[in-house]
Short mmCIF file of C-alpha atoms and ligand atoms in Angstrom, two decimals:
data_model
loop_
_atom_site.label_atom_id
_atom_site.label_comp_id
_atom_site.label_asym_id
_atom_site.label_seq_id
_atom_site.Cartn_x
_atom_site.Cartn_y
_atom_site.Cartn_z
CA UNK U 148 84.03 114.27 92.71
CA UNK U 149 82.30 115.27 89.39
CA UNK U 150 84.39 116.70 85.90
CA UNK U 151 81.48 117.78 84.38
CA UNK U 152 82.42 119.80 81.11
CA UNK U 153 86.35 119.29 81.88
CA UNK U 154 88.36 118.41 79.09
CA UNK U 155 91.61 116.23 80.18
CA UNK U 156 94.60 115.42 78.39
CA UNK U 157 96.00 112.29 78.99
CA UNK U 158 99.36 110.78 77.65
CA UNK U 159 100.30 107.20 76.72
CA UNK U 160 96.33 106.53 77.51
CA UNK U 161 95.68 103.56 74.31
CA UNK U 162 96.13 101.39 77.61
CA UNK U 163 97.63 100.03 81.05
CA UNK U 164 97.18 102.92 83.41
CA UNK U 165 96.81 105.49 80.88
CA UNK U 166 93.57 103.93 80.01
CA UNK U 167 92.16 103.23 83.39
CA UNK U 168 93.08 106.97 84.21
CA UNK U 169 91.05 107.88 81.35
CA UNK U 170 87.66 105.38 82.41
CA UNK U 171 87.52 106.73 85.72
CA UNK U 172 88.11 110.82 84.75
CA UNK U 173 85.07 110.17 81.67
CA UNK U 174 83.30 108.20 84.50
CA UNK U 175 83.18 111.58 86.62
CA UNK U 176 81.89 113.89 83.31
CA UNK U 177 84.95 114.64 81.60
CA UNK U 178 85.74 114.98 78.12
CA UNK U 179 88.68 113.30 77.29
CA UNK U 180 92.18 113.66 74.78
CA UNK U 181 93.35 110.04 74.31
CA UNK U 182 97.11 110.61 73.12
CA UNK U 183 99.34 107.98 72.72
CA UNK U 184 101.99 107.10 70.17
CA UNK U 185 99.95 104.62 68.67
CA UNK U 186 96.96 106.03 66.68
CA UNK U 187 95.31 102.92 65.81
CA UNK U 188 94.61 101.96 69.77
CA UNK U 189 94.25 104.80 70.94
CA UNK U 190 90.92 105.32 68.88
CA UNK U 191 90.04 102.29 69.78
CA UNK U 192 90.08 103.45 73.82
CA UNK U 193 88.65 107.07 72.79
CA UNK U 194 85.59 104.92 70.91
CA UNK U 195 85.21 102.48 74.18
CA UNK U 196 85.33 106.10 76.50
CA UNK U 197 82.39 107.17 74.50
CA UNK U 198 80.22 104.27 75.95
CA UNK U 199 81.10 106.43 79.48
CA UNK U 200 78.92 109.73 78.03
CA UNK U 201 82.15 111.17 77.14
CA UNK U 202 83.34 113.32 73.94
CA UNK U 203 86.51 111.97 72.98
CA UNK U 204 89.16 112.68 70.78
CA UNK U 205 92.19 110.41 69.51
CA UNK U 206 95.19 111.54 68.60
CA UNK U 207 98.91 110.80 67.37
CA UNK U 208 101.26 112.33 69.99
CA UNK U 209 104.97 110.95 70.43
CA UNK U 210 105.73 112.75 73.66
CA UNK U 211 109.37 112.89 72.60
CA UNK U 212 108.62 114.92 69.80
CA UNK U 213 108.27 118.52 70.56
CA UNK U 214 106.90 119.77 66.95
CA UNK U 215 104.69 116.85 66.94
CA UNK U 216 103.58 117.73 70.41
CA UNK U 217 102.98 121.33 69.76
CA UNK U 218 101.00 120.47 66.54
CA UNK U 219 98.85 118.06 68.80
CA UNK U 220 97.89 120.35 71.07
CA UNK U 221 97.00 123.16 68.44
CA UNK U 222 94.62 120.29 67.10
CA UNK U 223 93.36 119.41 70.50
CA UNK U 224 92.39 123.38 71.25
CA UNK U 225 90.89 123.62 67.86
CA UNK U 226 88.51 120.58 68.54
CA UNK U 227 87.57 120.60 72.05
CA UNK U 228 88.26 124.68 72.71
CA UNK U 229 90.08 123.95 76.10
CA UNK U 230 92.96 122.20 78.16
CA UNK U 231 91.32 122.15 81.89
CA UNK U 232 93.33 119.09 82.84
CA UNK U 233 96.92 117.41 81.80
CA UNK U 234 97.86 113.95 82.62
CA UNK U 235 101.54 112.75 81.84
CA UNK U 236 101.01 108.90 81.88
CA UNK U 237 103.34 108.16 78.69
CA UNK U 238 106.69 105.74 79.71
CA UNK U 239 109.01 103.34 78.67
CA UNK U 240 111.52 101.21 80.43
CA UNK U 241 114.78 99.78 78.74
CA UNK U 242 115.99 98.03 81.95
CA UNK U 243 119.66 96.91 82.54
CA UNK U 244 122.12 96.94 85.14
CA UNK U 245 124.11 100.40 84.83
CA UNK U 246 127.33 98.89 83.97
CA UNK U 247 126.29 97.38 81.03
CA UNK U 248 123.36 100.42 79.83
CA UNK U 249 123.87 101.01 76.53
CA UNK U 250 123.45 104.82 75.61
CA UNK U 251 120.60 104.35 73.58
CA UNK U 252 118.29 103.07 76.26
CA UNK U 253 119.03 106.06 78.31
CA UNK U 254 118.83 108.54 75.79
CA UNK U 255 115.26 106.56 74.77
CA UNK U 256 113.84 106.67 78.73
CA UNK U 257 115.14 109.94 79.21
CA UNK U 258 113.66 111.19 76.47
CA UNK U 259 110.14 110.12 76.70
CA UNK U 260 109.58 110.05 80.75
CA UNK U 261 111.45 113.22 81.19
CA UNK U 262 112.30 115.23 78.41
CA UNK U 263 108.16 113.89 76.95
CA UNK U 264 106.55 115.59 80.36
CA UNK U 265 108.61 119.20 79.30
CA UNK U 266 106.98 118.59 75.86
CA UNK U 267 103.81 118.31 76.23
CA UNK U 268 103.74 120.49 80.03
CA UNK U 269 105.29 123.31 78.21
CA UNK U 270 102.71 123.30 75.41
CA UNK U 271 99.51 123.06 77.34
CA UNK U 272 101.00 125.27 80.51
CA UNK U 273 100.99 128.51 78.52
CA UNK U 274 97.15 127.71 77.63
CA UNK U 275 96.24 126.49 81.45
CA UNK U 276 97.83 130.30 81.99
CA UNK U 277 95.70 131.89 79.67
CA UNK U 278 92.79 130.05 81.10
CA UNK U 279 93.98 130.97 84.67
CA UNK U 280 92.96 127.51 85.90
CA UNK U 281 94.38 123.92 85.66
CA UNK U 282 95.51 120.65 86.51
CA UNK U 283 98.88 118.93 85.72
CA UNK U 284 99.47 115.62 86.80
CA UNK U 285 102.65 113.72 86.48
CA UNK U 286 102.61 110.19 86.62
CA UNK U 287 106.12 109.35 88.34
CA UNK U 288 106.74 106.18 90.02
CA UNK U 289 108.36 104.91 93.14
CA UNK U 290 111.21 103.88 91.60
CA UNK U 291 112.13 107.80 91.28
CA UNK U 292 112.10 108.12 95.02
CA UNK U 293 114.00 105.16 96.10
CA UNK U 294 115.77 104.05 93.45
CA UNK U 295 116.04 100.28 91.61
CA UNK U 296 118.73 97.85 90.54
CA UNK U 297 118.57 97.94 86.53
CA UNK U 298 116.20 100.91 86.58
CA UNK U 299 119.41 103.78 86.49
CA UNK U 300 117.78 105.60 83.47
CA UNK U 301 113.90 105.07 84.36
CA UNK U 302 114.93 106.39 88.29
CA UNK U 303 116.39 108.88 86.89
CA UNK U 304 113.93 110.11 84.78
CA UNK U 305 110.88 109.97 87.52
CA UNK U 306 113.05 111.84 89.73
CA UNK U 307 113.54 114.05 87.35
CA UNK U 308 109.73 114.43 86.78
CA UNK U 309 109.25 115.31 90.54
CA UNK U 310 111.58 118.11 90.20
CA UNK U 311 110.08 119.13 87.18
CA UNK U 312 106.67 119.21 89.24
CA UNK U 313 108.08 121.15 92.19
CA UNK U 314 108.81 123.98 90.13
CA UNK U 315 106.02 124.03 87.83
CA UNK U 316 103.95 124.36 90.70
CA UNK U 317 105.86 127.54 92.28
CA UNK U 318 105.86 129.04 88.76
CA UNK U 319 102.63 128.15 87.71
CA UNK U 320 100.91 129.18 91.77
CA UNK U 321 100.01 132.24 90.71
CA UNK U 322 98.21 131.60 87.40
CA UNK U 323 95.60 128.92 89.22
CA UNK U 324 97.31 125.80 87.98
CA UNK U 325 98.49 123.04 90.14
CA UNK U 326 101.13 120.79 89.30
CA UNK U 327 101.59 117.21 91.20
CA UNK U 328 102.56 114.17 91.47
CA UNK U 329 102.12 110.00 91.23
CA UNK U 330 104.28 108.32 92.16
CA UNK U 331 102.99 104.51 91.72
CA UNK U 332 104.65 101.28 93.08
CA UNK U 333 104.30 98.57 91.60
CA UNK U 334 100.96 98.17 89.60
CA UNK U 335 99.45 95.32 87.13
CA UNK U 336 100.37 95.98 83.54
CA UNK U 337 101.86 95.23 80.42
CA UNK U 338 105.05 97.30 82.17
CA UNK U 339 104.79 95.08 85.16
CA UNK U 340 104.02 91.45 83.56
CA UNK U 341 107.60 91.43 81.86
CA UNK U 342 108.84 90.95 85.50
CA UNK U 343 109.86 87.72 86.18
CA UNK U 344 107.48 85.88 88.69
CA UNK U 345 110.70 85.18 91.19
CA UNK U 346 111.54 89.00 91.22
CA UNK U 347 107.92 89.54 91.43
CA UNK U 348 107.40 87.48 94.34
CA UNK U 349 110.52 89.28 96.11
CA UNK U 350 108.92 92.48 95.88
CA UNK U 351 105.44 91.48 97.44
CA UNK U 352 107.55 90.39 100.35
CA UNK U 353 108.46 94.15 100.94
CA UNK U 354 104.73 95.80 100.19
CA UNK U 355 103.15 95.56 103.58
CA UNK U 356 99.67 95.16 101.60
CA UNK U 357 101.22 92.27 100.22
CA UNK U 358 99.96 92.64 96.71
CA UNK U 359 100.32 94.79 93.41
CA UNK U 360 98.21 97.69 92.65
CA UNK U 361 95.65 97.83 90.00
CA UNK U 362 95.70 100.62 87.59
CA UNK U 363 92.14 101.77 89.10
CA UNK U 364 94.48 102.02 92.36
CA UNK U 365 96.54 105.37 90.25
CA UNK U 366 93.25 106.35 88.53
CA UNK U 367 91.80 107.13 91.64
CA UNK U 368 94.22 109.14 92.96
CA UNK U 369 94.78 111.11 89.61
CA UNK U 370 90.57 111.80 89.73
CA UNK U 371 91.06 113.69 93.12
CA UNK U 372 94.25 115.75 92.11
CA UNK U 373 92.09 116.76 89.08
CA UNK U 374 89.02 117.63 90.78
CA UNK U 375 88.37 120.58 92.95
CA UNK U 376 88.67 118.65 96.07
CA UNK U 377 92.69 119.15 95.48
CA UNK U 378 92.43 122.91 94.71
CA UNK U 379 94.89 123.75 97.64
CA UNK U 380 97.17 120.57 96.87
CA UNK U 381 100.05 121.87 94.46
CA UNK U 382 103.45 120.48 94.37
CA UNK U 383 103.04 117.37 96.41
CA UNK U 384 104.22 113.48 95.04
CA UNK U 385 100.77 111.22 96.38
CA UNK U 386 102.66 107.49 96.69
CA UNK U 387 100.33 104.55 95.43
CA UNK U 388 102.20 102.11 96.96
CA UNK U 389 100.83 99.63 98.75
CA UNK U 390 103.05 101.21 101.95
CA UNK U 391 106.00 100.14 100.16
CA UNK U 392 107.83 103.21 100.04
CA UNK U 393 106.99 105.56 103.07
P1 NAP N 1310 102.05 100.72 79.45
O1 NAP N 1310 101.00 99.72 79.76
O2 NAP N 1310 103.25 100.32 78.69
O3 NAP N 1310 101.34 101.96 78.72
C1 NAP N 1310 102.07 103.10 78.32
C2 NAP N 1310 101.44 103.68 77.07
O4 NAP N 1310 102.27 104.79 76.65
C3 NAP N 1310 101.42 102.70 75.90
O5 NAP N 1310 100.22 102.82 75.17
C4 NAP N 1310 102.61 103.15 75.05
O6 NAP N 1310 102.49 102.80 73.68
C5 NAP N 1310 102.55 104.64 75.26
N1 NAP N 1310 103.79 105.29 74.88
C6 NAP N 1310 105.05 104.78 74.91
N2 NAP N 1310 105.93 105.68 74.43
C7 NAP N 1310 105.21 106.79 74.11
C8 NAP N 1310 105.56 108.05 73.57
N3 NAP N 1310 106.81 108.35 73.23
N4 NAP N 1310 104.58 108.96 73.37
C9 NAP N 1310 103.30 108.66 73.68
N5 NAP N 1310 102.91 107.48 74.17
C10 NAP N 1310 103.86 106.56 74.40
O7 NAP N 1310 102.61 101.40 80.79
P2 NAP N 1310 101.91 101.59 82.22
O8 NAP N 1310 102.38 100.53 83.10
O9 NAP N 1310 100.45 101.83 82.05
O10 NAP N 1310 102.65 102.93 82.69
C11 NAP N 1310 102.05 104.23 82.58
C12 NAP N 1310 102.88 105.20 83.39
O11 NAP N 1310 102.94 104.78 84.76
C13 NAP N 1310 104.34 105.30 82.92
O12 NAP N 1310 104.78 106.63 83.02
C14 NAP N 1310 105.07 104.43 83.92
O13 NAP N 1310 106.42 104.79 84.05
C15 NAP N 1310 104.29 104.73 85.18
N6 NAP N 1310 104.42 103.70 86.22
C16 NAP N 1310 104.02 102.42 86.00
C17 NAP N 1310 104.16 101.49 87.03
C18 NAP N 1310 103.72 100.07 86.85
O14 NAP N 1310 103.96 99.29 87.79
N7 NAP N 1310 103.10 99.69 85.77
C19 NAP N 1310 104.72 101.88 88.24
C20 NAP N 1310 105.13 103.17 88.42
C21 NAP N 1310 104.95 104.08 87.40
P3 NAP N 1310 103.27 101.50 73.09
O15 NAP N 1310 102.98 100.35 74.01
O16 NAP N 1310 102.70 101.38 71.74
O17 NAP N 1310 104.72 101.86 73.11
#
């Protein structure tokens, strides 16, 4: 599977899966966008990418932020003259049981996971349908499918972002862009190392590959929905999940 000459887009991508999504799509020729809400790292991954034969570009994108995202992606079709590929990798959690969830943390996870993938989908779909072609994944997560005690706001937003995916794709069919999604379990990162190890160790218990993914596990998955070997894939959720959710 080869990107040669494709420029992605990838949210939240200064590191954890973000950044591994971004190694393995400059690995297979792409150019890549590293956005992420903090500048500093995220020119630090976009100068590592260039090792990979990749032109890269850093930028300053709060997801939440739809000015700031619009203004990002003017920049972004200014410097590298197209959008052939979208990944939405940026989220938070602000875990707590739902009883005691304070407003803020929902509003907070709601806002970036969900209301961040509208952002930056809306700005980039209207050039994809200029283009007539393009790729949109949406990196959801397991959780969104079956749900997880102290997770009300972060399930809520991933299953949110598969609806959100469903009907991008219907509505995007007939332009040539194809809109999916991830839907990780759960996979070795900064996200995931806040667990607690006794937690931790309950949950390998029900993954019947008895262990965590690695974010190469998502990045792989992400460089075949983006290549042309998906090209008749469009509004499907691909689980990464070690079989735990089937
Ligand atoms: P991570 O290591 O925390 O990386 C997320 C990146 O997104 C960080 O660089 C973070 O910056 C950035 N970010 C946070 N808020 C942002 C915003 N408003 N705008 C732009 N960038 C923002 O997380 P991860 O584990 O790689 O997760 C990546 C995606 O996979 C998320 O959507 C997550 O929900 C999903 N996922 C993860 C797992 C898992 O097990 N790890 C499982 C299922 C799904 P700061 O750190 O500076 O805030």
């Amino acid at each position: 599977m080869h990107l040669k000459d494709k420029v992605a887009l990838i949210t939240g991508a200064a590191q954890g899966i973000g950044k591994s999504i971004a190694e393995t799509l400059a690995s297979a020729g792409a150019n890549i966008v590293v956005a992420d809400i903090n500048l500093e790292l995220a020119a630090q991954t976009a100068d590592e990418l260039k090792k990979l034969g990749a032109k890269t570009m850093a930028i300053k994108m709060n997801v939440a932020e739809k000015t700031e995202v619009e203004n990002a992606v003017k920049q972004i079709k200014e410097q590298m003259e197209k959008i052939d590929i979208l990944v939405n990798n940026a989220g938070i959690t602000k875990d707590s049981l739902f009883i005691r969830m304070k407003k803020e943390a929902w509003d907070a996870v709601i806002n970036i996971n969900l209301t961040g993938v509208f952002n930056v989908s809306q700005a980039v779909a209207i050039l994809m349908m200029k283009q007539r072609s393009g790729k949109i994944i949406n990196i959801a997560s397991i959780v969104g499918e079956m749900g997880n005690v102290g997770q009300a706001n972060y399930s809520a937003s991933k299953a949110g972002v598969i609806g959100l995916t469903k009907t991008l794709a219907r509505e995007l069919a007939p332009r040539g862009v194809t809109v999916n999604a991830i839907a990780p379990g759960f996979i070795k990162t900064a996200m995931t190392d806040k667990i607690p190890e006794d937690v931790k160790n309950k949950m390998l218990e029900q993954i019947p590959l008895k262990k965590l993914g690695e974010p190469e596990d998502v990045a792989a998955a992400t460089l075949f929905l983006a290549s042309n070997a998906a090209d008749y894939i469009t509004g499907q959720v691909v689980n990464v999940n070690g079989g735990m959710y089937m």
